[in-house]
XYZ file of N, CA and C in Angstrom:
825
model
N 2.658 -77.189 -63.259
C 2.846 -76.802 -61.857
C 1.781 -75.800 -61.445
N 1.425 -75.886 -60.158
C 0.434 -74.966 -59.603
C 1.168 -73.836 -58.874
N 1.090 -72.636 -59.375
C 1.866 -71.537 -58.761
C 1.283 -71.045 -57.463
N 0.086 -71.438 -57.087
C -0.567 -70.872 -55.892
C 0.168 -71.162 -54.609
N 0.645 -72.417 -54.301
C 1.355 -72.664 -53.032
C 2.603 -71.833 -52.894
N 3.265 -71.498 -53.976
C 4.501 -70.705 -53.864
C 4.208 -69.276 -53.436
N 3.036 -68.742 -53.808
C 2.728 -67.356 -53.455
C 2.121 -67.236 -52.071
N 1.635 -68.265 -51.478
C 0.968 -68.203 -50.179
C 1.907 -67.836 -49.047
N 3.098 -68.450 -48.925
C 4.020 -68.037 -47.840
C 4.399 -66.575 -47.940
N 4.640 -66.094 -49.141
C 4.992 -64.676 -49.274
C 3.862 -63.797 -48.781
N 2.627 -64.193 -49.024
C 1.474 -63.420 -48.568
C 1.412 -63.387 -47.048
N 1.704 -64.576 -46.421
C 1.695 -64.624 -44.954
C 2.813 -63.771 -44.368
N 4.000 -63.846 -44.994
C 5.093 -63.008 -44.516
C 4.747 -61.521 -44.634
N 4.043 -61.161 -45.664
C 3.631 -59.769 -45.847
C 2.689 -59.310 -44.753
N 1.762 -60.218 -44.346
C 0.845 -59.882 -43.248
C 1.596 -59.685 -41.942
N 2.579 -60.587 -41.668
C 3.353 -60.472 -40.417
C 4.161 -59.183 -40.403
N 4.775 -58.856 -41.533
C 5.578 -57.634 -41.595
C 4.709 -56.406 -41.382
N 3.533 -56.377 -41.995
C 2.634 -55.240 -41.826
C 2.163 -55.096 -40.402
N 1.840 -56.249 -39.753
C 1.383 -56.197 -38.362
C 2.490 -55.706 -37.446
N 3.739 -56.181 -37.677
C 4.868 -55.763 -36.856
C 5.142 -54.273 -37.035
N 5.059 -53.806 -38.289
C 5.279 -52.384 -38.545
C 4.222 -51.525 -37.876
N 2.985 -51.987 -37.899
C 1.904 -51.230 -37.245
C 2.114 -51.179 -35.747
N 2.608 -52.298 -35.175
C 2.847 -52.333 -33.734
C 3.959 -51.382 -33.329
N 5.025 -51.355 -34.125
C 6.156 -50.490 -33.795
C 5.811 -49.015 -33.964
N 4.939 -48.725 -34.914
C 4.605 -47.323 -35.171
C 3.561 -46.792 -34.201
N 2.949 -47.660 -33.403
C 1.941 -47.221 -32.440
C 2.627 -46.730 -31.175
N 2.376 -45.487 -30.682
C 3.023 -44.994 -29.456
C 2.683 -45.889 -28.277
N 3.715 -46.170 -27.477
C 3.506 -46.957 -26.277
C 2.866 -46.093 -25.212
N 1.811 -46.580 -24.629
C 1.077 -45.818 -23.608
C 1.554 -46.236 -22.228
N 2.139 -45.275 -21.507
C 2.557 -45.529 -20.136
C 1.643 -44.754 -19.194
N 1.298 -45.345 -18.135
C 0.440 -44.687 -17.148
C 1.270 -43.675 -16.369
N 0.893 -42.392 -16.445
C 1.612 -41.335 -15.719
C 1.344 -41.482 -14.227
N 2.361 -41.231 -13.409
C 2.141 -41.324 -11.963
C 1.132 -40.276 -11.512
N 0.296 -40.606 -10.568
C -0.705 -39.642 -10.103
C -0.037 -38.421 -9.487
N -0.622 -37.277 -9.751
C -0.094 -36.029 -9.186
C -0.378 -36.001 -7.690
N 0.654 -35.794 -6.868
C 0.420 -35.784 -5.422
C -0.412 -34.574 -5.023
N -1.281 -34.728 -4.044
C -2.039 -33.561 -3.563
C -1.080 -32.540 -2.974
N -1.437 -31.290 -3.070
C -0.547 -30.231 -2.611
C -1.328 -29.163 -1.868
N -0.580 -28.332 -1.175
C -1.155 -27.223 -0.417
C -0.323 -25.979 -0.713
N -0.982 -24.923 -1.184
C -0.303 -23.673 -1.510
C -0.753 -22.597 -0.537
N 0.199 -21.865 0.003
C -0.086 -20.856 1.026
C 0.601 -19.553 0.658
N -0.121 -18.475 0.776
C 0.445 -17.142 0.636
C 0.532 -16.488 2.011
N 1.600 -15.754 2.241
C 1.773 -15.084 3.530
C 2.518 -13.782 3.325
N 2.161 -12.805 4.122
C 2.834 -11.516 4.127
C 3.205 -11.155 5.553
N 4.333 -10.506 5.691
C 4.770 -10.061 7.005
C 5.624 -8.808 6.841
N 6.005 -8.229 7.955
C 6.802 -7.005 7.905
C 7.596 -6.867 9.203
N 8.570 -6.005 9.134
C 9.333 -5.621 10.318
C 9.371 -4.100 10.366
N 9.407 -3.577 11.570
C 9.559 -2.150 11.784
C 10.878 -1.927 12.502
N 11.740 -1.174 11.879
C 13.101 -1.000 12.365
C 13.346 0.473 12.656
N 14.004 0.722 13.782
C 14.383 2.092 14.103
C 15.619 2.480 13.291
N 15.580 3.602 12.611
C 16.752 4.019 11.821
C 17.949 4.304 12.725
N 19.126 4.049 12.202
C 20.354 4.310 12.948
C 21.316 5.188 12.149
N 20.791 5.858 11.129
C 21.616 6.733 10.305
C 20.739 7.859 9.771
N 21.301 9.030 9.677
C 20.552 10.183 9.173
C 21.450 11.016 8.273
N 20.833 11.604 7.255
C 21.538 12.503 6.346
C 20.776 13.824 6.297
N 21.447 14.899 6.692
C 20.861 16.229 6.653
C 21.308 16.923 5.378
N 20.393 17.611 4.737
C 20.722 18.360 3.523
C 20.329 19.818 3.715
N 21.207 20.716 3.278
C 20.974 22.150 3.418
C 21.639 22.865 2.258
N 21.327 24.160 2.112
C 21.916 24.955 1.035
C 22.284 26.342 1.550
N 23.409 26.798 1.056
C 23.846 28.174 1.272
C 23.847 28.890 -0.066
N 23.449 30.169 -0.081
C 23.549 30.922 -1.325
C 23.792 32.401 -1.051
N 24.314 33.047 -2.063
C 24.530 34.486 -2.061
C 24.055 35.039 -3.394
N 23.468 36.241 -3.357
C 22.960 36.874 -4.566
C 23.755 38.131 -4.891
N 23.908 38.400 -6.180
C 24.467 39.679 -6.599
C 23.362 40.731 -6.551
N 23.709 42.002 -6.518
C 22.665 43.045 -6.539
C 21.785 42.927 -7.780
N 20.496 43.183 -7.593
C 19.556 43.116 -8.715
C 19.746 44.329 -9.618
N 19.780 44.080 -10.914
C 19.936 45.150 -11.908
C 18.860 44.988 -12.963
N 18.766 45.965 -13.820
C 17.794 45.916 -14.904
C 18.103 44.739 -15.821
N 17.066 44.206 -16.408
C 17.241 43.074 -17.318
C 18.031 43.453 -18.555
N 18.197 44.752 -18.798
C 18.956 45.214 -19.942
C 20.455 45.279 -19.637
N 20.816 45.123 -18.367
C 22.212 45.218 -17.977
C 22.784 43.835 -17.715
N 24.086 43.736 -17.795
C 24.795 42.501 -17.470
C 25.295 42.563 -16.026
N 25.364 41.390 -15.405
C 25.868 41.340 -14.041
C 27.348 41.682 -14.014
N 27.707 42.547 -13.102
C 29.096 42.986 -12.981
C 29.953 41.829 -12.488
N 31.090 41.606 -13.147
C 31.988 40.525 -12.737
C 32.524 40.751 -11.336
N 32.693 42.008 -10.947
C 33.158 42.298 -9.590
C 32.110 41.888 -8.569
N 30.837 42.116 -8.886
C 29.756 41.714 -7.983
C 29.702 40.190 -7.849
N 29.971 39.490 -8.941
C 30.018 38.030 -8.885
C 31.139 37.553 -7.977
N 32.298 38.169 -8.092
C 33.427 37.781 -7.264
C 33.163 38.023 -5.796
N 32.536 39.137 -5.473
C 32.230 39.442 -4.074
C 31.199 38.453 -3.511
N 30.204 38.103 -4.320
C 29.202 37.146 -3.853
C 29.824 35.781 -3.607
N 30.721 35.391 -4.491
C 31.373 34.097 -4.293
C 32.267 34.114 -3.060
N 32.933 35.193 -2.827
C 33.803 35.290 -1.649
C 32.980 35.174 -0.367
N 31.832 35.828 -0.336
C 30.961 35.728 0.846
C 30.470 34.300 1.034
N 30.111 33.649 -0.078
C 29.602 32.280 0.000
C 30.669 31.318 0.502
N 31.870 31.424 -0.010
C 32.934 30.522 0.412
C 33.304 30.738 1.871
N 33.239 31.974 2.322
C 33.524 32.258 3.729
C 32.483 31.610 4.634
N 31.216 31.688 4.261
C 30.152 31.063 5.052
C 30.260 29.541 5.002
N 30.643 28.990 3.839
C 30.793 27.536 3.714
C 31.903 27.033 4.635
N 33.019 27.755 4.679
C 34.116 27.365 5.570
C 33.686 27.447 7.028
N 32.920 28.454 7.357
C 32.411 28.601 8.733
C 31.495 27.435 9.088
N 30.664 27.029 8.133
C 29.749 25.915 8.375
C 30.513 24.614 8.608
N 31.507 24.330 7.770
C 32.284 23.093 7.915
C 33.010 23.080 9.259
N 33.568 24.211 9.654
C 34.280 24.287 10.929
C 33.331 24.057 12.099
N 32.134 24.609 12.020
C 31.167 24.442 13.109
C 30.744 22.984 13.250
N 30.595 22.267 12.118
C 30.191 20.856 12.176
C 31.344 19.995 12.682
N 32.550 20.276 12.224
C 33.703 19.509 12.695
C 33.939 19.709 14.184
N 33.590 20.884 14.695
C 33.757 21.156 16.127
C 32.873 20.253 16.988
N 31.859 19.664 16.391
C 30.973 18.749 17.113
C 31.532 17.335 17.160
N 32.700 17.112 16.582
C 33.314 15.787 16.577
C 32.959 14.954 15.368
N 32.364 15.567 14.355
C 31.997 14.846 13.135
C 33.178 14.893 12.168
N 33.556 13.742 11.639
C 34.717 13.671 10.764
C 34.433 14.319 9.410
N 35.500 14.760 8.779
C 35.365 15.523 7.543
C 34.723 14.689 6.427
N 35.012 13.378 6.380
C 34.458 12.562 5.289
C 32.939 12.438 5.376
N 32.344 12.751 6.535
C 30.893 12.694 6.676
C 30.226 13.978 6.207
N 31.014 14.967 5.849
C 30.489 16.253 5.394
C 30.725 16.364 3.893
N 29.661 16.534 3.154
C 29.756 16.645 1.697
C 29.393 18.073 1.289
N 30.398 18.813 0.836
C 30.177 20.164 0.334
C 30.085 20.099 -1.174
N 28.897 20.323 -1.697
C 28.663 20.194 -3.127
C 29.344 21.286 -3.933
N 29.340 21.105 -5.236
C 29.978 22.059 -6.136
C 29.149 23.337 -6.246
N 29.798 24.370 -6.721
C 29.167 25.678 -6.863
C 28.170 25.665 -8.026
N 26.962 26.143 -7.759
C 25.940 26.289 -8.789
C 25.665 27.771 -9.012
N 25.603 28.169 -10.270
C 25.350 29.566 -10.628
C 24.176 29.606 -11.599
N 23.152 30.396 -11.268
C 22.017 30.495 -12.179
C 21.322 31.847 -11.995
N 20.625 32.322 -13.003
C 19.965 33.626 -12.916
C 18.724 33.561 -12.031
N 18.434 34.713 -11.440
C 17.260 34.823 -10.578
C 16.579 36.144 -10.906
N 15.280 36.166 -10.860
C 14.534 37.376 -11.205
C 13.692 37.824 -10.008
N 13.676 39.129 -9.782
C 12.893 39.723 -8.699
C 12.147 40.928 -9.256
N 11.055 41.231 -8.613
C 10.244 42.371 -9.057
C 10.724 43.640 -8.350
N 10.904 44.697 -9.109
C 11.295 45.991 -8.543
C 10.077 46.662 -7.920
N 10.296 47.602 -7.022
C 9.142 48.344 -6.470
C 8.357 49.045 -7.573
N 7.073 49.179 -7.378
C 6.224 49.830 -8.385
C 6.527 51.324 -8.451
N 6.457 51.824 -9.656
C 6.660 53.253 -9.857
C 5.386 54.016 -9.500
N 5.455 55.344 -9.587
C 4.295 56.165 -9.247
C 3.103 55.887 -10.160
N 3.361 55.534 -11.394
C 2.247 55.252 -12.328
C 1.812 53.788 -12.296
N 2.372 52.989 -11.377
C 1.932 51.602 -11.211
C 2.713 50.581 -11.990
N 3.686 51.017 -12.764
C 4.498 50.071 -13.531
C 5.482 49.348 -12.597
N 5.784 48.139 -12.967
C 6.717 47.335 -12.157
C 7.683 46.614 -13.083
N 8.959 46.865 -12.901
C 9.983 46.272 -13.754
C 10.535 45.008 -13.103
N 10.839 44.017 -13.923
C 11.475 42.798 -13.436
C 12.987 42.975 -13.511
N 13.637 42.779 -12.372
C 15.083 42.903 -12.290
C 15.706 41.508 -12.301
N 16.954 41.455 -12.638
C 17.649 40.171 -12.641
C 18.902 40.241 -11.768
N 19.245 39.109 -11.207
C 20.454 38.980 -10.414
C 20.991 37.569 -10.610
N 22.159 37.324 -10.095
C 22.770 36.005 -10.209
C 22.876 35.386 -8.815
N 22.451 34.146 -8.711
C 22.538 33.418 -7.432
C 23.663 32.401 -7.505
N 24.505 32.417 -6.501
C 25.574 31.435 -6.345
C 25.214 30.557 -5.155
N 25.165 29.268 -5.365
C 24.624 28.355 -4.350
C 25.521 27.143 -4.182
N 25.622 26.657 -2.943
C 26.344 25.415 -2.657
C 25.476 24.532 -1.765
N 25.246 23.269 -2.178
C 24.509 22.329 -1.324
C 25.453 21.657 -0.336
N 24.916 21.290 0.813
C 25.675 20.589 1.844
C 24.856 19.399 2.342
N 25.556 18.325 2.699
C 24.912 17.184 3.356
C 25.844 16.656 4.432
N 25.250 16.203 5.506
C 26.002 15.670 6.639
C 25.414 14.313 6.998
N 26.268 13.281 7.021
C 25.831 11.934 7.377
C 26.154 11.660 8.838
N 25.144 11.174 9.555
C 25.308 10.899 10.982
C 25.015 9.427 11.260
N 25.884 8.795 12.010
C 25.629 7.432 12.487
C 25.263 7.442 13.967
N 25.275 8.607 14.576
C 24.831 8.789 15.957
C 23.699 9.805 15.929
N 22.468 9.313 16.061
C 21.315 10.200 15.943
C 21.218 11.186 17.097
N 21.944 10.952 18.185
C 21.940 11.912 19.292
C 22.590 13.232 18.885
N 23.366 13.233 17.812
C 24.019 14.453 17.348
C 23.136 15.277 16.411
N 21.966 14.766 16.108
C 21.118 15.433 15.127
C 20.775 16.857 15.544
N 20.337 17.040 16.779
C 19.974 18.380 17.233
C 21.141 19.342 17.203
N 22.331 18.872 17.613
C 23.504 19.737 17.617
C 23.879 20.190 16.212
N 23.809 19.283 15.248
C 24.160 19.646 13.872
C 23.147 20.638 13.309
N 21.883 20.429 13.587
C 20.862 21.359 13.107
C 21.073 22.747 13.712
N 21.427 22.794 14.977
C 21.703 24.082 15.605
C 22.905 24.768 14.961
N 23.922 23.969 14.601
C 25.097 24.539 13.947
C 24.734 25.103 12.581
N 23.880 24.394 11.850
C 23.455 24.880 10.536
C 22.685 26.192 10.663
N 21.797 26.239 11.643
C 21.028 27.465 11.838
C 21.939 28.595 12.310
N 22.932 28.237 13.129
C 23.831 29.249 13.672
C 24.641 29.977 12.618
N 24.999 29.291 11.541
C 25.764 29.950 10.468
C 24.846 30.530 9.399
N 23.541 30.444 9.623
C 22.590 31.084 8.720
C 22.379 30.386 7.403
N 22.114 29.074 7.435
C 21.809 28.377 6.182
C 20.557 28.983 5.565
N 20.540 29.086 4.258
C 19.391 29.677 3.582
C 18.231 28.704 3.448
N 18.529 27.408 3.325
C 17.468 26.409 3.182
C 17.906 25.122 3.867
N 17.072 24.637 4.740
C 17.285 23.338 5.376
C 16.290 22.382 4.736
N 16.767 21.539 3.821
C 15.868 20.737 2.984
C 15.261 19.551 3.715
N 15.852 19.101 4.795
C 15.237 18.017 5.550
C 16.248 16.990 6.011
N 15.708 15.939 6.637
C 16.513 14.857 7.176
C 16.004 13.540 6.596
N 16.899 12.739 6.084
C 16.551 11.420 5.556
C 17.108 10.361 6.497
N 16.198 9.566 7.074
C 16.604 8.512 8.000
C 16.795 7.207 7.241
N 17.814 6.470 7.634
C 18.203 5.282 6.886
C 18.730 4.229 7.854
N 19.131 3.083 7.284
C 19.730 1.989 8.052
C 21.144 1.744 7.543
N 22.052 1.490 8.468
C 23.419 1.179 8.067
C 23.511 -0.217 7.447
N 22.697 -1.146 7.927
C 22.695 -2.511 7.401
C 21.300 -2.822 6.868
N 21.071 -2.508 5.598
C 19.757 -2.743 5.003
C 19.493 -4.232 4.791
N 20.518 -4.976 4.417
C 20.320 -6.391 4.098
C 19.783 -7.163 5.288
N 20.285 -6.874 6.473
C 19.823 -7.594 7.658
C 18.341 -7.351 7.900
N 17.880 -6.136 7.679
C 16.468 -5.816 7.905
C 15.570 -6.471 6.856
N 15.980 -6.424 5.585
C 15.154 -7.052 4.542
C 15.147 -8.573 4.694
N 16.275 -9.158 5.124
C 16.312 -10.602 5.367
C 15.354 -10.980 6.493
N 15.303 -10.171 7.522
C 14.404 -10.461 8.643
C 12.945 -10.443 8.199
N 12.583 -9.482 7.350
C 11.208 -9.415 6.858
C 10.861 -10.649 6.034
N 11.794 -11.120 5.194
C 11.546 -12.289 4.361
C 11.424 -13.550 5.205
N 12.280 -13.704 6.212
C 12.214 -14.874 7.084
C 10.886 -14.900 7.848
N 10.431 -13.754 8.298
C 9.149 -13.711 9.007
C 7.999 -14.117 8.092
N 8.054 -13.727 6.825
C 7.001 -14.126 5.883
C 7.030 -15.635 5.652
N 8.220 -16.233 5.535
C 8.333 -17.681 5.356
C 7.849 -18.427 6.606
N 8.202 -17.940 7.781
C 7.726 -18.559 9.026
C 6.206 -18.508 9.123
N 5.643 -17.410 8.701
C 4.189 -17.277 8.737
C 3.537 -18.238 7.756
N 4.139 -18.399 6.577
C 3.606 -19.345 5.598
C 3.651 -20.763 6.155
N 4.742 -21.143 6.816
C 4.860 -22.482 7.395
C 3.815 -22.695 8.494
N 3.614 -21.681 9.312
C 2.617 -21.791 10.384
C 1.215 -21.990 9.796
N 0.870 -21.224 8.785
C -0.446 -21.372 8.164
C -0.597 -22.745 7.524
N 0.455 -23.231 6.862
C 0.381 -24.539 6.212
C 0.223 -25.655 7.245
N 0.978 -25.591 8.341
C 0.846 -26.600 9.404
C -0.563 -26.599 9.976
N -1.114 -25.432 10.199
C -2.462 -25.330 10.756
C -3.502 -25.919 9.813
N -3.400 -25.595 8.537
C -4.374 -26.095 7.566
C -4.247 -27.604 7.387
N -3.018 -28.113 7.316
C -2.832 -29.547 7.113
C -3.317 -30.347 8.318
N -2.971 -29.903 9.527
C -3.390 -30.646 10.721
C -4.907 -30.609 10.885
N -5.532 -29.501 10.512
C -6.994 -29.412 10.605
C -7.662 -30.410 9.660
N -7.030 -30.660 8.524
C -7.572 -31.603 7.541
C -7.000 -33.005 7.699
N -6.345 -33.276 8.844
C -5.782 -34.580 9.157
C -4.816 -35.042 8.068
N -3.976 -34.118 7.626
C -2.935 -34.426 6.648
C -1.597 -33.999 7.240
N -0.559 -34.261 6.492
C 0.787 -33.924 6.945
C 1.551 -33.299 5.787
N 2.313 -32.259 6.111
C 3.082 -31.599 5.054
C 4.217 -32.494 4.584
N 4.417 -32.523 3.260
C 5.530 -33.269 2.680
C 6.642 -32.330 2.260
N 7.127 -32.528 1.040
C 8.228 -31.724 0.537
C 7.719 -30.397 -0.018
N 8.584 -29.394 0.049
C 8.287 -28.113 -0.583
C 8.466 -28.264 -2.092
N 7.435 -27.895 -2.840
C 7.478 -28.013 -4.293
C 7.855 -26.708 -4.983
N 7.435 -25.598 -4.402
C 7.661 -24.319 -5.076
C 7.671 -23.203 -4.050
N 8.597 -22.265 -4.243
C 8.666 -21.069 -3.407
C 8.840 -19.867 -4.327
N 8.047 -18.843 -4.098
C 8.205 -17.620 -4.878
C 7.877 -16.418 -4.004
N 8.495 -15.300 -4.347
C 8.200 -14.048 -3.669
C 7.018 -13.378 -4.358
N 6.016 -13.044 -3.595
C 4.914 -12.262 -4.138
C 5.157 -10.778 -3.931
N 6.028 -10.453 -2.991
C 6.432 -9.070 -2.769
C 7.852 -9.067 -2.219
N 8.778 -8.596 -3.007
C 10.156 -8.528 -2.544
C 10.260 -7.493 -1.429
N 11.116 -7.762 -0.432
C 11.296 -6.771 0.631
C 11.741 -5.438 0.045
N 10.961 -4.416 0.303
C 11.235 -3.097 -0.246
C 11.678 -2.178 0.882
N 12.820 -1.570 0.673
C 13.334 -0.635 1.661
C 13.407 0.743 1.036
N 12.853 1.713 1.712
C 12.894 3.074 1.212
C 13.259 4.009 2.354
N 14.385 4.725 2.218
C 14.737 5.688 3.270
C 13.592 6.663 3.511
N 13.480 7.084 4.730
C 12.326 7.882 5.124
C 12.698 9.349 5.288
N 12.013 10.199 4.547
C 12.174 11.635 4.710
C 11.160 12.092 5.752
N 11.662 12.759 6.754
C 10.774 13.165 7.845
C 10.940 14.647 8.143
N 9.818 15.245 8.516
C 9.875 16.629 8.961
C 10.425 16.661 10.378
N 11.088 17.717 10.698
C 11.677 17.848 12.025
C 10.671 18.473 12.975
N 10.611 17.933 14.182
C 9.694 18.452 15.196
C 10.517 18.915 16.388
N 10.414 20.153 16.726
C 11.173 20.699 17.848
C 10.224 21.103 18.967
N 10.602 20.775 20.179
C 9.795 21.161 21.327
C 10.043 22.607 21.725
N 11.203 23.125 21.327
C 11.528 24.506 21.653
C 12.282 25.127 20.498
N 12.393 26.432 20.538
C 13.092 27.144 19.476
C 14.579 27.094 19.760
N 15.256 26.078 19.182
C 16.667 25.894 19.476
C 17.498 27.028 18.927
N 17.059 27.622 17.826
C 17.863 28.676 17.225
C 17.951 29.899 18.121
N 16.863 30.198 18.862
C 16.851 31.409 19.665
C 17.245 31.164 21.112
N 16.880 30.011 21.659
C 17.136 29.756 23.076
C 18.350 28.894 23.325
N 18.819 28.168 22.282
C 19.963 27.289 22.468
C 19.596 25.987 23.142
N 18.325 25.741 23.439
C 17.908 24.501 24.090
C 17.945 23.365 23.099
N 18.163 22.148 23.616
C 18.180 20.975 22.756
C 16.763 20.640 22.312
N 16.625 20.271 21.094
C 15.329 19.920 20.533
C 15.166 18.415 20.488
N 13.921 17.976 20.469
C 13.603 16.550 20.443
C 13.155 16.188 19.033
N 13.921 15.344 18.368
C 13.594 14.920 17.012
C 13.259 13.433 17.037
N 12.089 13.087 16.533
C 11.627 11.703 16.577
C 11.707 11.097 15.183
N 12.625 10.149 14.948
C 12.746 9.550 13.606
C 11.667 8.528 13.304
N 10.985 8.012 14.340
C 9.982 6.980 14.099
C 10.620 5.662 13.696
N 9.890 4.869 12.933
C 10.394 3.573 12.472
C 10.208 3.458 10.961
N 10.986 2.553 10.372
C 10.890 2.249 8.943
C 10.277 0.858 8.796
N 9.221 0.747 8.039
C 8.542 -0.537 7.847
C 8.998 -1.180 6.541
N 9.316 -2.478 6.626
C 9.755 -3.250 5.460
C 8.803 -4.437 5.307
N 8.096 -4.513 4.183
C 7.132 -5.580 3.921
C 7.748 -6.643 3.020
N 7.272 -7.881 3.203
C 7.707 -8.995 2.353
C 6.539 -9.964 2.201
N 6.472 -10.652 1.058
C 5.410 -11.623 0.810
C 5.945 -12.834 0.064
N 5.391 -14.015 0.373
C 5.843 -15.254 -0.263
C 4.643 -16.124 -0.596
N 4.868 -17.049 -1.516
C 3.903 -18.095 -1.855
C 4.662 -19.415 -1.846
N 4.242 -20.361 -0.994
C 4.950 -21.637 -0.828
C 3.964 -22.778 -1.053
N 4.405 -23.797 -1.777
C 3.563 -24.957 -2.065
C 4.241 -26.225 -1.552
N 3.478 -27.018 -0.783
C 3.945 -28.295 -0.240
C 3.144 -29.449 -0.845
N 3.765 -30.638 -0.905
C 2.985 -31.853 -1.120
C 2.356 -32.238 0.214
N 1.303 -33.066 0.132
C 0.596 -33.497 1.331
C 0.750 -34.993 1.520
N 0.900 -35.409 2.775
C 0.917 -36.818 3.144
C -0.215 -37.071 4.117
N -0.738 -38.282 4.088
C -1.811 -38.626 5.001
C -2.469 -39.916 4.589
N -3.519 -40.372 5.309
C -4.205 -41.621 4.953
C -4.719 -41.620 3.516
N -5.212 -40.477 3.071
C -5.752 -40.394 1.715
C -4.825 -39.615 0.789
N -3.619 -39.311 1.269
C -2.661 -38.549 0.462
C -1.296 -39.186 0.566
N -1.040 -40.285 -0.176
C 0.247 -40.972 -0.069
C 1.401 -40.081 -0.472
N 2.536 -40.366 0.149
C 3.741 -39.590 -0.146
C 4.305 -40.004 -1.500
N 4.532 -39.023 -2.352
C 5.110 -39.286 -3.674
C 6.428 -38.547 -3.782
N 7.283 -38.726 -2.784
C 8.545 -37.968 -2.759
C 9.437 -38.340 -3.926
N 9.360 -39.600 -4.359
C 10.241 -40.038 -5.444
C 9.910 -39.371 -6.768
N 8.673 -38.923 -6.899
C 8.260 -38.308 -8.153
C 8.157 -36.805 -8.032
N 8.622 -36.241 -6.899
C 8.520 -34.802 -6.664
C 9.678 -34.113 -7.374
N 9.532 -33.923 -8.694
C 10.611 -33.356 -9.477
C 10.859 -31.903 -9.101
N 9.808 -31.144 -8.831
C 9.964 -29.724 -8.518
C 10.787 -29.538 -7.255
N 10.574 -30.416 -6.267
C 11.308 -30.280 -5.024
C 12.770 -30.615 -5.239
N 13.070 -31.615 -6.089
C 14.455 -31.973 -6.329
C 15.201 -30.881 -7.062
N 14.503 -30.154 -7.901
C 15.152 -29.074 -8.630
C 15.431 -27.904 -7.703
């Protein structure tokens, strides 16, 4: 017998199996859909809002008599200083409430006690001793939702002899509405710029592919110095306080697909827009 014909079919089957295995192991190449043309626009905008809320901050304090640094502060002197301070604090609260401001809008801070040093007069030989005393202090803040009352409250503070008027912080009662307005204006500006650019290039805006904030709306209460047209403390005349405006900036980056004669719409493949 001739063994060669029996081995030939097995050889052919081996070739077919190898070819099939090579075909299956080869990655199938699919043509990726063309990336649609796009237009990316950055825009910034802002709003200027007049504040409708103000917070005044002030401090009252009383000092004990200055003594030598080698001596301790007398407890009786501490008690007398605190009594004077509490009496002035009560007078201040009463004066503010008399203006029609509710008690919850007045914040009387806790008592602070800390050492203070002052220089004694120079002696005949030119020496100067440092004396020490104790300061008792209470901070106060008043919140106003009617800015027309600002001058009256300041006059009341001066009238009871506040030791330090730290300033006025102007704010907004509804911050979210103002920051939302700034963001919407930035988006409107981005859309306007995109429409202008697309129409100039004889294209048409398609779907929005991506939106991001390049600058989140930032709101910061404004500390302002007070400007008086007259000396309200001495003449009793009303003063003119100008709060100005608070500016809120916002920025966005928006990307659209483009449609047109040379820019076919690929809405079905716009995965970013669907997400």
